[in-house]
Coordinates of C-alpha atoms in Angstrom, one line a residue:
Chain A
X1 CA 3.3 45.1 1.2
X2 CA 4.1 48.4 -0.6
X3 CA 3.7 49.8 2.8
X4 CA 6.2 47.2 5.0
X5 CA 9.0 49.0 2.2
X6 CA 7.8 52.5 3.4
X7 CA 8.0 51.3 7.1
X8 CA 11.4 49.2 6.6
X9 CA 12.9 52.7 5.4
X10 CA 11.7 55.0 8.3
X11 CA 14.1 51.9 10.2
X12 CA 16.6 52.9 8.1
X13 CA 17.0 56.4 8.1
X14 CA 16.1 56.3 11.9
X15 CA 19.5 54.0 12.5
X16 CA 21.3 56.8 9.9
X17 CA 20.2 59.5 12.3
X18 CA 21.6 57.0 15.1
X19 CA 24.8 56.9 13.3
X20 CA 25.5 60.4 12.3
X21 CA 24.8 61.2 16.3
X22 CA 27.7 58.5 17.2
X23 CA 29.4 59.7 14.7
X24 CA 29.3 63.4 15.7
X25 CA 29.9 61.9 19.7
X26 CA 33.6 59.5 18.1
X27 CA 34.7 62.9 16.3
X28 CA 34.5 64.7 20.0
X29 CA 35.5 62.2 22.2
X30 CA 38.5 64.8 23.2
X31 CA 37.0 67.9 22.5
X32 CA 37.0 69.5 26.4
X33 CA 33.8 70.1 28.0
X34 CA 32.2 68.0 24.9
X35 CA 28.5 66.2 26.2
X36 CA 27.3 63.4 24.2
X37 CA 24.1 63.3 22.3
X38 CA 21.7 60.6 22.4
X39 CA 19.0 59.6 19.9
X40 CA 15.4 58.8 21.6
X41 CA 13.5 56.8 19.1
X42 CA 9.6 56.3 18.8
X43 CA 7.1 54.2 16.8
X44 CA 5.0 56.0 14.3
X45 CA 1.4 56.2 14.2
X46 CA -0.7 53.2 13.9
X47 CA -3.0 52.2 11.3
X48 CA -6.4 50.4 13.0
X49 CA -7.9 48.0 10.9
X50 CA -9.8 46.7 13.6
X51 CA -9.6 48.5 17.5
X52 CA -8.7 46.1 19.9
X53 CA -11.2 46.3 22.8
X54 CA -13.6 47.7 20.6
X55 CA -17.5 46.7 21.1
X56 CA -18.4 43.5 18.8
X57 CA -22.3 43.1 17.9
X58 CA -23.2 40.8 20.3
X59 CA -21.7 43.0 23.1
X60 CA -18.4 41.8 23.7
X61 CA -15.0 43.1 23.4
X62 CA -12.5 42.8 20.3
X63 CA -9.8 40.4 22.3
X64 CA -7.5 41.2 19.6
X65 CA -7.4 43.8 16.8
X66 CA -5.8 44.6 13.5
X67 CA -2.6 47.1 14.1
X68 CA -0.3 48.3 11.7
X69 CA 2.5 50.2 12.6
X70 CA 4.0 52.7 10.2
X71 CA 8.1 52.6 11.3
X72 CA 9.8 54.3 13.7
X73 CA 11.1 58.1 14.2
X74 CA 13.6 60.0 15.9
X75 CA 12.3 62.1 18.2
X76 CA 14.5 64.0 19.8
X77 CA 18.2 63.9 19.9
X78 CA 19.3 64.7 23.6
X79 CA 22.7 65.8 25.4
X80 CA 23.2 63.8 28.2
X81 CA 24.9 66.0 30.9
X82 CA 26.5 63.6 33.0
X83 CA 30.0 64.5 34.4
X84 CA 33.6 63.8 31.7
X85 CA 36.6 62.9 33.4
X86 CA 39.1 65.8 34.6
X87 CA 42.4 65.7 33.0
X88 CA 45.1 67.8 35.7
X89 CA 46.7 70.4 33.0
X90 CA 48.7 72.2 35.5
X91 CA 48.0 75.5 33.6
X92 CA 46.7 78.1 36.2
X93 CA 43.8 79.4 33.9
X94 CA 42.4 76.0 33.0
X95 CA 39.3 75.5 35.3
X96 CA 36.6 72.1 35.1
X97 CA 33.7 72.4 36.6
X98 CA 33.1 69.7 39.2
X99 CA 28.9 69.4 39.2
X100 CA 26.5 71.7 37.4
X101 CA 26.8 74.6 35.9
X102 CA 28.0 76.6 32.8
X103 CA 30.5 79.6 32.2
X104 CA 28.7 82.5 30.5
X105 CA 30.7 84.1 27.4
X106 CA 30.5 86.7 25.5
X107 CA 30.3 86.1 21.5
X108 CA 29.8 89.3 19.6
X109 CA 26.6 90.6 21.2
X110 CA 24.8 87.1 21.9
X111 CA 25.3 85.4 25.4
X112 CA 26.8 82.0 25.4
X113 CA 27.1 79.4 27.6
X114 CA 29.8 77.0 27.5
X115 CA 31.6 74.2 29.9
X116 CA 35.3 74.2 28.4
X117 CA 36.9 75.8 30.5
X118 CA 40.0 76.5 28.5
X119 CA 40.8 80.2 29.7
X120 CA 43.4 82.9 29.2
X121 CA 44.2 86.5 28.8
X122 CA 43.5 88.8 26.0
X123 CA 45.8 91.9 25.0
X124 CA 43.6 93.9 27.6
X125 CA 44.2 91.7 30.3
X126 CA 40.6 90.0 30.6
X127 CA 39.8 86.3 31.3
X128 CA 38.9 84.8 27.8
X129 CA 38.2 81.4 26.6
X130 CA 39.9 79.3 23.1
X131 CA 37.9 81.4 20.8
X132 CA 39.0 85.1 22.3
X133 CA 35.4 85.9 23.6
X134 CA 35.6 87.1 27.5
X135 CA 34.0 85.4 30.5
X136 CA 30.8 87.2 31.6
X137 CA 30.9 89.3 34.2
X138 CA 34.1 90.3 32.9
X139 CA 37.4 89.6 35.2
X140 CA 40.6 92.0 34.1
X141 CA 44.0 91.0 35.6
X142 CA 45.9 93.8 37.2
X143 CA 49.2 94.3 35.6
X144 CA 52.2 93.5 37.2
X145 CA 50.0 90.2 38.0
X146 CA 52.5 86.9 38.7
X147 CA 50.2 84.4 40.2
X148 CA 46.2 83.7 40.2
X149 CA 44.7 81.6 42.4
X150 CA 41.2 80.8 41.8
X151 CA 39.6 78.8 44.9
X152 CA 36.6 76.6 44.5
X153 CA 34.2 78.9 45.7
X154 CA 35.2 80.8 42.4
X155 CA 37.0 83.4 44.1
X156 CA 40.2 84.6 41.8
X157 CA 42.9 86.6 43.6
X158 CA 45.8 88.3 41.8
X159 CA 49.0 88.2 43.2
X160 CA 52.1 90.0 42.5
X161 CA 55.7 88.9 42.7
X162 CA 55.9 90.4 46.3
X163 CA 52.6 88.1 47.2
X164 CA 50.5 91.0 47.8
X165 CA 47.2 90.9 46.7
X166 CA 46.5 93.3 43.4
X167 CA 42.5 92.1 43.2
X168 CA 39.8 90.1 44.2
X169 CA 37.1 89.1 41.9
X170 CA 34.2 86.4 41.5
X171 CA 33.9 83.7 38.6
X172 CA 29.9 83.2 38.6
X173 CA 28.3 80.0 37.0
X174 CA 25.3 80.0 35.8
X175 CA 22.3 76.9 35.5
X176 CA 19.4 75.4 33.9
X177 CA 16.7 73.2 34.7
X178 CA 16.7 70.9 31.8
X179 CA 20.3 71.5 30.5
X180 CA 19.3 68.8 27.8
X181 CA 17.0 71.9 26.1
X182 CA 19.8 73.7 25.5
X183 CA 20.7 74.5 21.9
X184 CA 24.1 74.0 21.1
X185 CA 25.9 75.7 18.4
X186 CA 29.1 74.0 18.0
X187 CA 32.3 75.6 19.7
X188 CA 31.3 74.4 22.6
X189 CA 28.7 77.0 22.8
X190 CA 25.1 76.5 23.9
X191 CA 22.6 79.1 24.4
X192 CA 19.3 78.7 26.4
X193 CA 15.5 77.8 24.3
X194 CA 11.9 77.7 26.2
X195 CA 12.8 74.1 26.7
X196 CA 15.7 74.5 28.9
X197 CA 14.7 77.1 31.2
X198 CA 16.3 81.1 31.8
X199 CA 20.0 81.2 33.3
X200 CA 20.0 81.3 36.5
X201 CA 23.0 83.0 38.3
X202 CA 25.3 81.4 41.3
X203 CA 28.7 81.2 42.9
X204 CA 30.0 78.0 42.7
X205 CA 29.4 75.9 45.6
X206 CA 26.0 77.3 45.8
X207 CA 23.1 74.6 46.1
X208 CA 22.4 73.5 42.8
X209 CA 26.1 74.7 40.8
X210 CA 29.8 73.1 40.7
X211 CA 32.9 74.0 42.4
X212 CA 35.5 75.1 40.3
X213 CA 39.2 73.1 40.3
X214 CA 41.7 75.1 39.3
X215 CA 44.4 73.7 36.4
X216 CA 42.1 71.2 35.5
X217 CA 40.0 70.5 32.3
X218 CA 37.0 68.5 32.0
X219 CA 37.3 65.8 29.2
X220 CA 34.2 64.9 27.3
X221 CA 31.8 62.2 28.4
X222 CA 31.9 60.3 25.6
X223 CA 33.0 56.2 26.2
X224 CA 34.4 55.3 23.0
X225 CA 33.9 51.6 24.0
X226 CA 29.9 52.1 24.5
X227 CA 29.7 54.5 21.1
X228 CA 31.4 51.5 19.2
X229 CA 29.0 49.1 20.6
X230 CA 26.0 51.4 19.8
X231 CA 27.4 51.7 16.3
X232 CA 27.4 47.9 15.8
X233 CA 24.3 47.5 17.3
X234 CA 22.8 50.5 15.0
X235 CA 24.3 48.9 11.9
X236 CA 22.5 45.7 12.4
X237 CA 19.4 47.2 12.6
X238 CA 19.8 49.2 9.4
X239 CA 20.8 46.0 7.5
X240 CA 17.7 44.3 9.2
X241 CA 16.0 46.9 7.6
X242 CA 17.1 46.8 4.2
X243 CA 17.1 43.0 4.0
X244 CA 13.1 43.7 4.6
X245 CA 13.0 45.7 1.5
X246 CA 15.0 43.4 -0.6
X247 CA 12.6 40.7 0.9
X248 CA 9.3 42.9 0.2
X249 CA 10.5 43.1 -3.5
X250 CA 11.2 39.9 -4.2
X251 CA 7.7 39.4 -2.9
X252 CA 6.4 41.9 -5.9
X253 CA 8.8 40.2 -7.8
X254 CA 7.1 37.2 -7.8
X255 CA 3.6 38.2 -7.8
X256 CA 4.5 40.4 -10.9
X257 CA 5.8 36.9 -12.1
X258 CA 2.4 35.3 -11.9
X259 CA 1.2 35.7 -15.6
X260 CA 3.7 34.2 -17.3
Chain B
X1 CA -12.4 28.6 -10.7
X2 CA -11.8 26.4 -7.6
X3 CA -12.1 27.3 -4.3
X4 CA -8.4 26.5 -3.6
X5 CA -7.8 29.8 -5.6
X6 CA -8.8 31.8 -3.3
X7 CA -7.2 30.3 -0.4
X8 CA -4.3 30.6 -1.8
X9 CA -4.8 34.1 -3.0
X10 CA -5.9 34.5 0.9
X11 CA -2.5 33.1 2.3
X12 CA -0.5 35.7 0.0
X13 CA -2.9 38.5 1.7
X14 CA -2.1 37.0 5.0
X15 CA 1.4 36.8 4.5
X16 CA 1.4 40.4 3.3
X17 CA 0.0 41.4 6.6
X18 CA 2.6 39.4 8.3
X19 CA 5.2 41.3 6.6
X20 CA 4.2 44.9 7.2
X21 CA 4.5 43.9 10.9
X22 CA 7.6 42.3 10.7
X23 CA 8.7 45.9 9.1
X24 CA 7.1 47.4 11.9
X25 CA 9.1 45.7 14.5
X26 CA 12.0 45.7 12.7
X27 CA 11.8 49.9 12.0
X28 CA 11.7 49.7 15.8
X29 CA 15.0 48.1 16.4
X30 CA 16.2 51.1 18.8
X31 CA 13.0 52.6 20.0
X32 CA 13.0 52.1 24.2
X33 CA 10.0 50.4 25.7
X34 CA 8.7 49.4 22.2
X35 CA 6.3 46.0 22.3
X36 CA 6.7 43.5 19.2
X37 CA 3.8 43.2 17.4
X38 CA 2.8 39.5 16.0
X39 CA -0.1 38.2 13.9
X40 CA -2.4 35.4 14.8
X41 CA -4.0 33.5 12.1
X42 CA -6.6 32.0 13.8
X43 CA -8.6 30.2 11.0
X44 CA -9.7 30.0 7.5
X45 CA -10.7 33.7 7.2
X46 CA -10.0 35.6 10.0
X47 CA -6.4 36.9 11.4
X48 CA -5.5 39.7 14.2
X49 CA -2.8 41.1 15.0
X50 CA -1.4 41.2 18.9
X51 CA 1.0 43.0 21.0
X52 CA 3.4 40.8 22.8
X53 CA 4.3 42.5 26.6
X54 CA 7.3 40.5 27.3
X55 CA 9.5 42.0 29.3
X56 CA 12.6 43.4 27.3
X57 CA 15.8 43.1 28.3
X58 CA 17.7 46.4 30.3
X59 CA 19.9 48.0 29.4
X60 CA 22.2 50.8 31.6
X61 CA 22.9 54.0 29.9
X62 CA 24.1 55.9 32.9
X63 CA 21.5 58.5 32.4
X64 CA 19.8 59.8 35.7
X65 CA 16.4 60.6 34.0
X66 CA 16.5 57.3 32.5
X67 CA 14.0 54.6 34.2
X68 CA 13.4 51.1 32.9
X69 CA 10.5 48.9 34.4
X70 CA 10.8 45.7 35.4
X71 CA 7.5 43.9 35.7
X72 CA 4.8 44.1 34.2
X73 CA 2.8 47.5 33.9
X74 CA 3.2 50.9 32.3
X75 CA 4.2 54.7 33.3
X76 CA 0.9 56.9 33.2
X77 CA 1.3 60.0 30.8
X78 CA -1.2 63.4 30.7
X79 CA -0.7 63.6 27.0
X80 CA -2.7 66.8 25.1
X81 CA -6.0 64.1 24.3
X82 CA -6.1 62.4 27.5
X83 CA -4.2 59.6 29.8
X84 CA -1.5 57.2 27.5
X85 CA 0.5 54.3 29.0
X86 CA 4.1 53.8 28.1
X87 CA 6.9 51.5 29.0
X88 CA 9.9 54.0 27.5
X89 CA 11.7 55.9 30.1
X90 CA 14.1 57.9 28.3
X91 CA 12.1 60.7 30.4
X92 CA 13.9 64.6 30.4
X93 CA 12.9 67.7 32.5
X94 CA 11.2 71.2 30.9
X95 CA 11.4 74.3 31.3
X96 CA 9.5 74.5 34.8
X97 CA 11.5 71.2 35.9
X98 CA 8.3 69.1 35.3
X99 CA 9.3 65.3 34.8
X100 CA 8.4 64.7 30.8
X101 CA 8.5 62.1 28.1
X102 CA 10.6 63.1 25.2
X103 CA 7.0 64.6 23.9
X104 CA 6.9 66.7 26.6
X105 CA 4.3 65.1 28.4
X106 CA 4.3 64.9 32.2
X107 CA 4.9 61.6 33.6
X108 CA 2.3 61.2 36.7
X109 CA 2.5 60.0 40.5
X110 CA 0.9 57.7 42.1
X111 CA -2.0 60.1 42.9
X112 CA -2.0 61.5 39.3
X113 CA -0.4 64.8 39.5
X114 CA 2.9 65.5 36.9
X115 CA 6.4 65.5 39.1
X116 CA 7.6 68.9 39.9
X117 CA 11.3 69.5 41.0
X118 CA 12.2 72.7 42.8
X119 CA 14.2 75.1 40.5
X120 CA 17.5 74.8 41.8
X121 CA 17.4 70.8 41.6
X122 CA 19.9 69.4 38.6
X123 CA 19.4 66.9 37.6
X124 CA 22.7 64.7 38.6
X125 CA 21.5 64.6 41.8
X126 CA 18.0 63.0 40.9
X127 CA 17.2 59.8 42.5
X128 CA 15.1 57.5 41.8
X129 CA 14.8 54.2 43.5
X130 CA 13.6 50.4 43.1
X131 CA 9.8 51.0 43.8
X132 CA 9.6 54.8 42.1
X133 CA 10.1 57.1 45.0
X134 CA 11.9 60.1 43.6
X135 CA 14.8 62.3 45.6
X136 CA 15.7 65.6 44.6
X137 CA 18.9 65.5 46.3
X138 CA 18.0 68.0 48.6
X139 CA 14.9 67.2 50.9
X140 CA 15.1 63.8 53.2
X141 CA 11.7 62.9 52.3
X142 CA 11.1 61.7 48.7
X143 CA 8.8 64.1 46.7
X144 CA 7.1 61.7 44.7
X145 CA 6.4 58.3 44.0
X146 CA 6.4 57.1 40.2
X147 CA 2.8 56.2 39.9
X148 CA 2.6 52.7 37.5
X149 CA -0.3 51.4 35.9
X150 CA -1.5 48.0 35.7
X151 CA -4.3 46.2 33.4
X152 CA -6.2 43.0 33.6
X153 CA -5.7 43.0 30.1
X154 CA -2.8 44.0 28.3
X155 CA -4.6 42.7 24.9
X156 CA -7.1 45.4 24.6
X157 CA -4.8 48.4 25.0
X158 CA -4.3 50.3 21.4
X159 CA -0.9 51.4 20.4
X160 CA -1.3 55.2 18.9
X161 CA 2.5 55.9 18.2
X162 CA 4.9 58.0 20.3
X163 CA 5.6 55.1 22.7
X164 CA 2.2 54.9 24.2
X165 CA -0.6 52.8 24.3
X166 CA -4.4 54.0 24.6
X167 CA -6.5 52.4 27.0
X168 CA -9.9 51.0 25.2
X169 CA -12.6 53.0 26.3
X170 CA -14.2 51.6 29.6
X171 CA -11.3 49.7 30.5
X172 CA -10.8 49.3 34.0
X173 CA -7.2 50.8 34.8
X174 CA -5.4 49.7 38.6
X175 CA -2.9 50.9 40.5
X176 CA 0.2 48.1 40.1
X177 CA -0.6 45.2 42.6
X178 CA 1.9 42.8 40.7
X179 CA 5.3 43.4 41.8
X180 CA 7.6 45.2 39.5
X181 CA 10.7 47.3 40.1
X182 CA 11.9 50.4 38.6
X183 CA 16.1 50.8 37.6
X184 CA 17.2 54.5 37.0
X185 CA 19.8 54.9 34.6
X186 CA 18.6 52.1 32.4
X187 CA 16.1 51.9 29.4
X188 CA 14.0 48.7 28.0
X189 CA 15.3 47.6 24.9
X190 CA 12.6 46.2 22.4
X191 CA 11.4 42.7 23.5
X192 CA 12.5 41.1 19.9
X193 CA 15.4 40.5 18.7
X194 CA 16.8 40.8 14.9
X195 CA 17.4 37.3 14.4
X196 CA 14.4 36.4 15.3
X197 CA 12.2 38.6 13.2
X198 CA 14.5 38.2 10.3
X199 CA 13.7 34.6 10.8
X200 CA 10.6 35.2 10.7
X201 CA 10.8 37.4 8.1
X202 CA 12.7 34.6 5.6
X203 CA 9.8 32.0 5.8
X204 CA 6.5 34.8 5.1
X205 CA 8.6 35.3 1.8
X206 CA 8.7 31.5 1.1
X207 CA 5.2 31.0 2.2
X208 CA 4.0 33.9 0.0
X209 CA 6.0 32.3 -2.8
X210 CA 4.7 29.0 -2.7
X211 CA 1.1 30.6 -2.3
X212 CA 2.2 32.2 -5.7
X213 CA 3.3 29.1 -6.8
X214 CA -0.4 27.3 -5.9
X215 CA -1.8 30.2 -7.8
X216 CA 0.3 29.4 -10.9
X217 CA -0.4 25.9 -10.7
X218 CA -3.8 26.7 -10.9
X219 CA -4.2 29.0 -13.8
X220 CA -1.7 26.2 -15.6
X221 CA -4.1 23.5 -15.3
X222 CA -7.3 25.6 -16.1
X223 CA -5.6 26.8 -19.4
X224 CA -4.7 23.3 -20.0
X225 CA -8.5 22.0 -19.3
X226 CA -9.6 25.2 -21.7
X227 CA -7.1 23.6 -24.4
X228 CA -8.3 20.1 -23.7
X229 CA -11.6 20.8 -23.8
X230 CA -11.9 23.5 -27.0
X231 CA -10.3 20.0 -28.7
X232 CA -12.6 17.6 -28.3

């Protein structure tokens, strides 16, 4: 019995890792480009008191053993990369992605890889995102500059007031096989592990990457409706599990009570 | 002391057991593809405990690497010590676009072989339909078919954590001949629900209490007899 307490609190701090990944998912539900995370839960080991299955001594099998389970874990808390809604803007440097495929950044020295695509110009006239760190390979804007059109192919062209094309460059994309391996690091930055695979490069429209809308922004995926739901749900299950405790003590309780 | 001592000193052990599977079930609350766990108390002395492999209920999460399985059977998995059986689909992709369990364990076809996706596949435009053929989104012809396992019986399969059960040795494994269907985008919740097991939960307490109650009653009347008798 001292073990059910153990058990009943993996439950519980299992559904507190549940919450604090809802929680996290609420607090984002407009940051742009924003993916929500999912906790994948597992049972713990198993103690065998008896195998099922096992040989008996007359040659049969065990129909039924003795299991004890141990609790649950969390093990692994995933991204899920499905598509957010796309919010129109209307500002010419705001671009969503429309399929796969991340924008590479410059941060410092480290690579990053990001999905908000909330662009503009720095005092050098290069494409940068919210933070000031410039799109990778880097695109500069001519001066004298008065409209950009970026097509979905990624191709950018720079226009001046007389509608004569000052430049033509290329907005790359860039992919991963298991985008849920990626390691974010908050600021809407991610950068690639073993688990999700190296970048690979493309043009948008390419088989496997996104096209690119121009003077949109991709919204996060988060339904606020389904979090609330898994929050109720989660919070159940934690109070399940600490009604087991409370019922496990006053089990000790009363054995403890037995010598009166 | 009276034989009724022990039995009632039995029935709090047995109610003990009952508990830390109750816990068990209930720590499991959110865990996909998990398999309530029950205990039989057959007679005087002897008690097992059983895994019940009613179907649980689905539930969509929108997720294409998500499959649920409707039916009876199990997903075959190459873990590091050998073959495991599980009914939790919350599956993901490595690094070399294998098909994996959230352990990173490759999820086998129906001739045994882990499911390999072509590098440039993303996985959006992953496909899976009702009997387990995969789609990569860019061949016609599906790549794979979802291989699922079936047992003549379920009882003697060991649960061994991580969402998978171990076959006992010698048991006879089958290709699924029963029908079953596979959903993508959805995951198995637990086949108990809270109510239930707290239910359940509520009456081993009282049980275990009045077993402790026997055992008072007992030790009551023996000091009483002591008394009685040390007067005569």
């Amino acid at each position: 019995m001292i073990a059910c307490i153990w058990t009943a609190a993996t439950g519980m701090a299992a559904q507190q890792q549940n919450m604090d990944v809802i929680a996290n998912n609420l607090a984002n539900s407009s940051t742009t480009g924003f993916k929500a995370s999912r906790a994948n839960f597992e049972d713990l080991m198993y103690q065998n008191i008896v195998s099922p299955g096992a040989q008996t001594s007359n040659g049969n099998n065990v129909v039924a053993g003795i299991q004890f389970g141990m609790g649950a874990k969390t093990a692994s808390v995933q991204k899920v990369y499905t598509e957010g809604n796309l919010n129109e803007t209307d500002n010419p440097l705001d671009l969503a992605i429309q399929g796969d495929g991340f924008f590479k950044v410059l941060e410092g020295t480290q690579e990053v890889y990001t999905r908000a695509g909330t662009f503009s110009l720095d005092k050098d006239g290069y494409l940068c995102d919210a933070q000031g760190n410039r799109l990778q390979p880097e695109i500069s804007i001519p001066q004298g500059t008065v409209t950009i059109n970026i097509d979905s192919g990624g191709t950018l062209t720079a226009l001046d007031q007389n509608g004569k094309v000052l430049s033509t460059q290329n907005i790359s994309l860039f992919s991963f096989a298991n985008p849920a391996g990626l390691l974010s690091l908050g600021k809407n930055y991610a950068i690639p592990t073993a688990a999700s695979g190296q970048a690979q490069e493309g043009q948008p429209g390419m088989d496997g990457f996104g096209t690119l809308l121009q003077g949109y922004l991709e919204n996060s995926n988060i339904n606020v409706v389904q979090e609330m739901v898994n929050m109720i749900v989660g919070q159940r299950a934690y109070e399940a599990n600490s009604k087991v405790i409370k019922a496990a003590d006053q089990m000790l309780q009363t054995a403890n009570n037995l010598q009166t | 002391m009276r034989i009724g001592v022990y039995s009632a000193a039995l029935g709090s052990i047995q109610q003990e057991m009952s508990m830390d599977v109750i816990a068990n079930n209930l720590a499991n609350a959110s865990t996909p593809g998990y398999k309530k766990d029950g205990v039989l108390f057959s007679n005087y002395m002897g008690q097992s405990t059983y895994t019940d492999m009613q179907q649980g209920t689905i539930r969509k999460t929108g997720n294409p690497l998500d499959i649920a399985l409707n039916g009876k059977g199990f997903l075959e998995v190459q873990s590091n010590q050998g073959l495991r059986y599980t009914r939790a689909g919350d599956l993901t992709l490595n690094s070399q676009n294998t098909l994996v369990t959230q352990e990173g364990w490759p999820v086998l076809d129906q001739s045994g072989q882990p499911i390999q996706f072509a590098t440039t596949t993303a996985n959006p435009h992953i496909r899976i339909d009702s009997s387990g053929q995969v789609f990569d989104g860019v061949n016609q012809n599906p790549i794979a078919t979802i291989g699922v396992v079936q047992f003549a019986n379920d009882d003697q399969l060991k649960k061994i954590g991580d969402n998978c059960f171990q076959a006992a040795p010698g048991q006879a494994q089958l290709m699924a001949t029963k029908p079953y269907t596979i959903e993508q985008g959805a995951l198995e919740e637990p086949n108990f629900n809270i109510v239930e097991q707290m239910a359940h939960m509520i009456q081993t307490s009282r049980i275990f209490e009045s077993n402790q109650r026997v055992l008072q009653t007992f030790s009551q009347q023996e000091s009483e007899v002591t008394k009685t008798l040390g007067n005569v």
